Coordinates of C-alpha atoms in Angstrom, one line a residue:
X1319 CA -67.9 82.3 -68.6
X1320 CA -65.5 83.2 -71.4
X1321 CA -68.4 82.9 -73.9
X1322 CA -70.7 85.2 -71.8
X1323 CA -67.8 87.7 -71.5
X1324 CA -67.4 87.8 -75.3
X1325 CA -71.1 88.3 -75.7
X1326 CA -71.1 91.1 -73.1
X1327 CA -68.1 92.8 -74.7
X1328 CA -69.7 92.6 -78.2
X1329 CA -72.9 94.2 -76.8
X1330 CA -70.9 96.9 -75.1
X1331 CA -69.2 97.6 -78.4
X1332 CA -72.7 98.3 -79.8
X1333 CA -73.3 100.8 -77.0
X1334 CA -70.2 102.7 -78.0
X1335 CA -71.8 103.6 -81.3
X1336 CA -72.9 107.2 -81.1
X1337 CA -76.6 108.0 -81.1
X1338 CA -77.3 110.4 -84.0
X1339 CA -78.8 113.5 -82.5
X1340 CA -80.4 114.6 -85.8
X1341 CA -82.4 111.3 -86.0
X1342 CA -83.3 111.3 -82.3
X1343 CA -84.6 114.9 -82.5
X1344 CA -86.7 113.9 -85.5
X1345 CA -88.1 110.8 -83.7
X1346 CA -88.6 112.8 -80.5
X1347 CA -90.9 115.2 -82.3
X1348 CA -92.8 112.7 -84.4
X1349 CA -93.2 109.9 -81.9
X1350 CA -94.2 112.1 -79.0
X1351 CA -97.1 113.2 -81.1
X1352 CA -97.9 109.7 -82.4
X1353 CA -97.3 107.5 -79.3
X1354 CA -97.8 110.0 -76.4
X1355 CA -96.5 108.7 -73.1
X1356 CA -95.5 105.4 -74.6
X1357 CA -92.6 107.0 -76.5
X1358 CA -90.7 107.6 -73.2
X1359 CA -90.3 103.9 -72.5
X1360 CA -89.8 103.0 -76.2
X1361 CA -87.1 105.7 -76.4
X1362 CA -85.3 104.2 -73.4
X1363 CA -85.0 100.8 -75.2
X1364 CA -84.1 102.0 -78.7
X1365 CA -81.3 104.3 -77.5
X1366 CA -79.7 101.6 -75.2
X1367 CA -78.5 98.5 -77.1
X1368 CA -77.4 97.0 -73.7
X1369 CA -81.1 96.1 -73.1
X1370 CA -81.8 94.7 -76.5
X1371 CA -82.9 91.1 -76.7
X1372 CA -82.4 88.4 -79.3
X1373 CA -84.6 85.3 -80.0
X1374 CA -83.3 82.0 -81.1
X1375 CA -85.3 80.4 -83.9
X1376 CA -84.4 76.7 -84.2
X1377 CA -83.8 75.1 -87.6
X1378 CA -85.9 72.0 -87.9
X1379 CA -83.7 70.8 -90.7
X1380 CA -80.6 70.7 -88.5
X1381 CA -81.5 70.5 -84.9
X1382 CA -79.2 68.7 -82.4
X1383 CA -81.1 67.4 -79.4
X1384 CA -78.8 69.2 -76.9
X1385 CA -79.5 72.6 -78.2
X1386 CA -82.9 73.0 -76.5
X1387 CA -81.4 71.8 -73.2
X1388 CA -78.6 74.3 -73.6
X1389 CA -81.2 77.1 -74.1
X1390 CA -83.2 76.0 -71.0
X1391 CA -80.0 76.1 -68.9
X1392 CA -79.3 79.6 -70.0
X1393 CA -82.8 80.7 -69.0
X1394 CA -84.6 80.6 -72.4
X1395 CA -88.2 79.6 -72.8
X1396 CA -90.6 79.2 -75.8
X1397 CA -91.6 82.6 -77.2
X1398 CA -95.0 81.3 -78.4
X1399 CA -97.3 79.2 -76.2
X1400 CA -100.9 78.9 -75.5
X1401 CA -104.0 79.2 -77.8
X1402 CA -102.5 80.8 -80.9
X1403 CA -104.7 80.7 -83.9
X1404 CA -101.8 79.3 -86.0
X1405 CA -98.8 77.9 -84.3
X1406 CA -97.2 74.9 -86.1
X1407 CA -95.4 72.5 -83.7
X1408 CA -92.4 72.7 -86.0
X1409 CA -91.9 76.4 -85.4
X1410 CA -89.7 76.6 -82.3
X1411 CA -88.4 79.9 -81.0
X1412 CA -86.8 80.6 -77.7
X1413 CA -86.4 83.9 -75.7
X1414 CA -85.4 85.0 -72.3
X1415 CA -86.1 88.1 -70.2
X1416 CA -82.4 89.1 -69.8
X1417 CA -80.7 91.1 -72.6
X1418 CA -77.8 89.6 -74.5
X1419 CA -77.2 87.4 -77.4
X1420 CA -76.7 83.7 -78.0
X1421 CA -73.4 83.2 -80.0
X1422 CA -74.0 83.5 -83.7
X1423 CA -73.0 80.7 -86.1
X1424 CA -70.9 81.5 -89.1
X1425 CA -71.9 80.6 -92.7
X1426 CA -70.2 77.4 -93.8
X1427 CA -70.8 76.2 -97.4
X1428 CA -72.5 72.7 -97.3
X1429 CA -73.3 72.9 -93.6
X1430 CA -76.7 73.9 -92.2
X1431 CA -76.9 76.2 -89.3
X1432 CA -78.8 75.1 -86.2
X1433 CA -80.5 78.3 -85.4
X1434 CA -81.2 81.9 -86.5
X1435 CA -80.9 84.9 -84.2
X1436 CA -83.6 87.5 -84.7
X1437 CA -86.0 90.0 -83.1
X1438 CA -88.8 87.8 -81.9
X1439 CA -91.4 90.3 -83.1
X1440 CA -90.3 89.6 -86.7
X1441 CA -92.0 86.2 -86.4
X1442 CA -95.5 87.8 -85.9
X1443 CA -95.9 88.5 -89.6
X1444 CA -95.1 84.8 -90.4
X1445 CA -97.7 83.6 -87.8
X1446 CA -100.3 86.1 -89.1
X1447 CA -99.8 84.7 -92.7
X1448 CA -100.7 81.2 -91.6
X1449 CA -98.8 79.4 -94.4
X1450 CA -100.1 75.8 -95.0
X1451 CA -98.5 72.8 -96.8
X1452 CA -98.8 73.0 -100.6
X1453 CA -99.7 76.7 -100.8
X1454 CA -98.0 79.0 -103.3
X1455 CA -96.2 81.7 -101.4
X1456 CA -94.5 84.9 -102.4
X1457 CA -92.0 86.7 -100.1
X1458 CA -91.9 90.0 -102.0
X1459 CA -89.0 91.7 -100.2
X1460 CA -87.3 88.7 -98.7
X1461 CA -83.8 89.7 -97.6
X1462 CA -82.1 89.0 -95.3
X1463 CA -84.2 85.9 -95.3
X1464 CA -85.3 85.3 -91.7
X1465 CA -89.0 85.4 -92.4
X1466 CA -88.5 83.0 -95.4
X1467 CA -86.6 80.6 -93.2
X1468 CA -89.4 80.9 -90.6
X1469 CA -92.1 80.2 -93.1
X1470 CA -90.3 77.0 -94.1
X1471 CA -90.2 76.0 -90.5
X1472 CA -94.0 76.2 -90.5
X1473 CA -94.9 74.5 -93.7
X1474 CA -93.8 73.1 -97.1
X1475 CA -95.2 75.5 -99.8
X1476 CA -96.0 74.1 -103.2
X1477 CA -94.2 77.0 -104.9
X1478 CA -92.0 79.3 -102.7
X1479 CA -90.9 82.5 -104.4
X1480 CA -88.4 84.7 -102.6
X1481 CA -87.7 88.1 -104.2
X1482 CA -85.2 90.8 -103.5
X1483 CA -84.3 93.7 -105.8
X1484 CA -81.2 95.0 -104.1
X1485 CA -78.0 93.2 -105.2
X1486 CA -76.2 93.2 -101.9
X1487 CA -79.3 92.1 -100.0
X1488 CA -80.0 89.4 -102.6
X1489 CA -76.6 87.8 -101.9
X1490 CA -77.4 87.9 -98.2
X1491 CA -80.8 86.2 -98.9
X1492 CA -79.1 83.5 -101.0
X1493 CA -76.6 82.8 -98.2
X1494 CA -79.3 82.6 -95.6
X1495 CA -81.3 80.1 -97.6
X1496 CA -78.2 78.0 -98.2
X1497 CA -77.4 78.1 -94.5
X1498 CA -80.8 76.9 -93.3
X1499 CA -82.5 74.9 -96.0
X1500 CA -81.4 71.4 -97.2
X1501 CA -80.8 70.6 -100.9
X1502 CA -84.0 68.7 -101.7
X1503 CA -86.1 71.6 -100.5
X1504 CA -83.8 74.3 -101.7
X1505 CA -84.5 73.2 -105.3
X1506 CA -88.2 74.1 -104.8
X1507 CA -87.4 77.7 -103.9
X1508 CA -87.3 80.3 -106.6
X1509 CA -85.0 83.3 -105.8
X1510 CA -85.5 86.3 -108.1
X1511 CA -84.2 89.9 -108.4
X1512 CA -87.3 91.6 -109.7
X1513 CA -88.7 95.1 -109.0
X1514 CA -91.4 94.2 -106.4
X1515 CA -93.6 96.9 -107.9
X1516 CA -93.8 94.9 -111.1
X1517 CA -94.4 91.4 -109.8
X1518 CA -98.1 91.7 -109.7
X1519 CA -98.2 92.5 -113.5
X1520 CA -95.6 89.8 -114.2
X1521 CA -97.3 87.1 -112.1
X1522 CA -100.9 88.0 -111.7
X1523 CA -103.1 85.9 -109.3
X1524 CA -100.4 83.2 -108.9
X1525 CA -100.1 83.0 -105.1
X1526 CA -102.2 81.9 -102.2
X1527 CA -100.2 83.9 -99.6
X1528 CA -98.0 87.0 -100.0
X1529 CA -95.7 88.6 -97.4
X1530 CA -94.6 92.2 -97.9
X1531 CA -91.9 93.0 -95.3
X1532 CA -91.5 96.4 -96.9
X1533 CA -88.5 98.7 -97.1
X1534 CA -89.0 101.2 -94.3
X1535 CA -87.4 103.6 -91.8
X1536 CA -85.5 101.1 -89.6
X1537 CA -85.8 103.0 -86.3
X1538 CA -83.3 100.9 -84.4
X1539 CA -80.4 101.2 -86.9
X1540 CA -81.2 104.8 -88.0
X1541 CA -80.7 106.1 -84.4
X1542 CA -77.1 105.0 -84.8
X1543 CA -76.5 106.6 -88.3
X1544 CA -72.7 106.8 -88.7
X1545 CA -72.7 110.5 -89.7
X1546 CA -75.0 113.5 -89.9
X1547 CA -75.0 113.6 -93.7
X1548 CA -76.2 110.0 -93.9
X1549 CA -78.8 110.7 -91.3
X1550 CA -80.1 113.8 -93.2
X1551 CA -80.3 111.7 -96.4
X1552 CA -82.2 109.0 -94.6
X1553 CA -84.8 111.5 -93.2
X1554 CA -85.3 112.9 -96.7
X1555 CA -85.7 109.3 -98.0
X1556 CA -88.2 108.6 -95.2
X1557 CA -90.8 110.8 -96.9
X1558 CA -90.6 108.7 -100.0
X1559 CA -91.2 105.3 -98.3
X1560 CA -95.1 105.5 -98.1
X1561 CA -95.4 105.9 -101.9
X1562 CA -93.1 102.9 -102.5
X1563 CA -94.9 100.8 -99.8
X1564 CA -98.3 101.5 -101.4
X1565 CA -96.9 100.5 -104.8
X1566 CA -95.6 97.2 -103.4
X1567 CA -98.9 96.5 -101.7
X1568 CA -100.8 97.1 -105.0
X1569 CA -98.4 94.8 -106.7
X1570 CA -98.8 92.1 -104.0
X1571 CA -102.6 92.3 -104.2
X1572 CA -102.4 91.7 -108.0
X1573 CA -100.1 88.7 -107.4
X1574 CA -102.7 87.2 -105.0
X1575 CA -105.4 84.7 -106.1
X1576 CA -108.9 85.6 -105.1
X1577 CA -109.4 84.3 -101.5
X1578 CA -105.7 84.6 -100.8
X1579 CA -104.1 86.5 -97.9
X1580 CA -101.5 89.2 -97.7
X1581 CA -99.5 90.3 -94.7
X1582 CA -97.8 93.7 -94.7
X1583 CA -95.0 94.5 -92.1
X1584 CA -92.4 97.1 -91.3
X1585 CA -89.9 97.6 -88.5
X1586 CA -90.7 101.3 -87.9
X1587 CA -93.1 103.0 -85.5
X1588 CA -94.0 105.6 -88.1
X1589 CA -97.8 106.0 -88.7
X1590 CA -97.2 107.3 -92.2
X1591 CA -95.5 104.0 -93.2
X1592 CA -97.9 101.7 -91.2
X1593 CA -101.6 102.4 -90.7
X1594 CA -101.7 105.3 -93.1
X1595 CA -100.5 103.1 -95.9
X1596 CA -102.9 100.3 -95.1
X1597 CA -105.8 102.7 -94.8
X1598 CA -105.0 104.2 -98.2
X1599 CA -105.1 100.6 -99.7
X1600 CA -108.3 99.7 -98.0
X1601 CA -110.0 103.0 -99.2
X1602 CA -108.8 102.6 -102.7
X1603 CA -108.8 98.9 -103.5
X1604 CA -112.4 97.5 -103.6
X1605 CA -111.1 93.9 -103.9
X1606 CA -109.4 93.6 -100.5
X1607 CA -110.8 93.5 -97.0
X1608 CA -109.1 93.6 -93.5
X1609 CA -108.6 90.4 -91.6
X1610 CA -108.9 90.4 -87.8
X1611 CA -105.5 89.4 -86.1
X1612 CA -106.5 90.6 -82.6
X1613 CA -106.8 87.0 -81.3
X1614 CA -103.1 86.4 -82.3
X1615 CA -102.1 89.6 -80.5
X1616 CA -104.0 88.6 -77.4
X1617 CA -102.4 85.1 -77.4
X1618 CA -98.8 86.6 -77.3
X1619 CA -99.5 89.6 -75.1
X1620 CA -97.5 88.1 -72.3
X1621 CA -94.3 88.4 -74.3
X1622 CA -95.0 91.5 -76.4
X1623 CA -96.2 95.0 -75.7
X1624 CA -98.7 96.4 -78.3
X1625 CA -99.8 100.0 -79.0
X1626 CA -103.3 100.4 -77.8
X1627 CA -106.1 101.7 -80.0
X1628 CA -105.0 100.0 -83.3
X1629 CA -107.6 98.4 -85.5
X1630 CA -108.4 94.7 -85.4
X1631 CA -106.5 94.0 -88.6
X1632 CA -103.2 95.5 -87.4
X1633 CA -100.8 95.6 -84.5
X1634 CA -97.7 97.5 -83.5
X1635 CA -95.1 96.0 -81.2
X1636 CA -93.6 98.6 -78.8
X1637 CA -90.1 97.7 -77.3
X1638 CA -89.9 98.0 -73.5
X1639 CA -87.3 96.8 -71.0
X1640 CA -87.6 93.1 -70.4
X1641 CA -89.7 92.8 -73.6
X1642 CA -87.4 94.7 -75.9
X1643 CA -89.0 93.3 -79.1
X1644 CA -90.0 95.5 -82.1
X1645 CA -90.7 97.9 -83.4
X1646 CA -92.8 95.7 -85.7
X1647 CA -96.0 96.7 -87.5
X1648 CA -98.2 93.9 -88.9
X1649 CA -101.4 94.2 -90.9
X1650 CA -103.4 91.4 -92.7
X1651 CA -105.6 91.7 -95.8
X1652 CA -107.6 89.3 -97.8
X1653 CA -108.4 89.5 -101.6
X1654 CA -112.0 89.1 -102.5

C-alpha cells in the first residue's frame, strides 16, 4: 500500500507541472489540421500525466524468477503476443491497462538492473528492425539507451555501435548500458560521440541494420516546458529538425551495406518530422526502397492505436486513454 501511495504521489507531482499554453496553442493548430478528430482524444492524454502508462521491459541478463509473478499480481500482461513477424522469446515486456508506474530502480555500479521502465511504443522500432545474432548494428542516436538495451534483449550483434553526440546524453547512455549489460557482452559494444551526420562518411557500408531514433519535437515533454521563453525557443528549433533528420537519414543509408535495413523513429506527431522526411528520402535516394511493416502493426493493434491512412512502410502510434502509448512514428527502409 505504501509503495502504491508513493507511486500515486509521484504521479500527482507530475500533474502539478503547468501545461505551457504557448506550446499547446501551437499543437492545437497544427494537430487539428493534421490529425482531425483524433487530436481531441490524443490531446486529453498528452495534457494529463495521471493517465500515462509505463511498460516494464525485463532484463534477460538479470531476471529474478519472482519478478514476472509480481507483475502478474499487479495486473500486468505481456505487451507483445500473437503472430508478430519478429518477436524473440527473450524480449519480455509487460504492460497493464491502468495508469501508474512500477517503482524505478536506482543505478548501482557493478549491479545489473532487473527491468527498464519505458513507453511501450518505443519498442516498435526495435521489433521493426528485426536484429539477428551476428549482425553488425548501428544505433545512430542511442541515448538514453532504452532501444539499445532492447536490441540486446533480442539478439547478440556481431558489432554493436551505440552513438550519441550530446555530452550529457552520452553519460546517460553509458550509465544505462552499465546498468543492464554484463561485462563479457559490454566489451563488444562500441560507444562513440560522433556527429551522426558524418558517420556514413566515416563508416561507409559497415552495418547490416541501422536505427535512427532521431532528435525531434518531444510532444509529451514540450507541453510542460518550464517557461515561455524556453517554449518559444523550442518552437523555433522545431522548424530546423526536418533538415537535421534528413541529414541523419542520408548518413545512416551510407553506413548501411547493400541489402541492409534502416528504421527511422521519432516521438512526435508532427508530419513535417515524420512522413514528410521519409517521403523526401524516398524521392531523392534511388538506392533505398520502403519496407512493409503493416503486418507488425496489425499484430499489435490490440494494445496500440494507430493513425489511419499511413503508408505500408510507416506507422504512427496515437496515445489514448487505456492505451496511452506514443506518440511514436516508425518507418522502415531497405538499401538496394
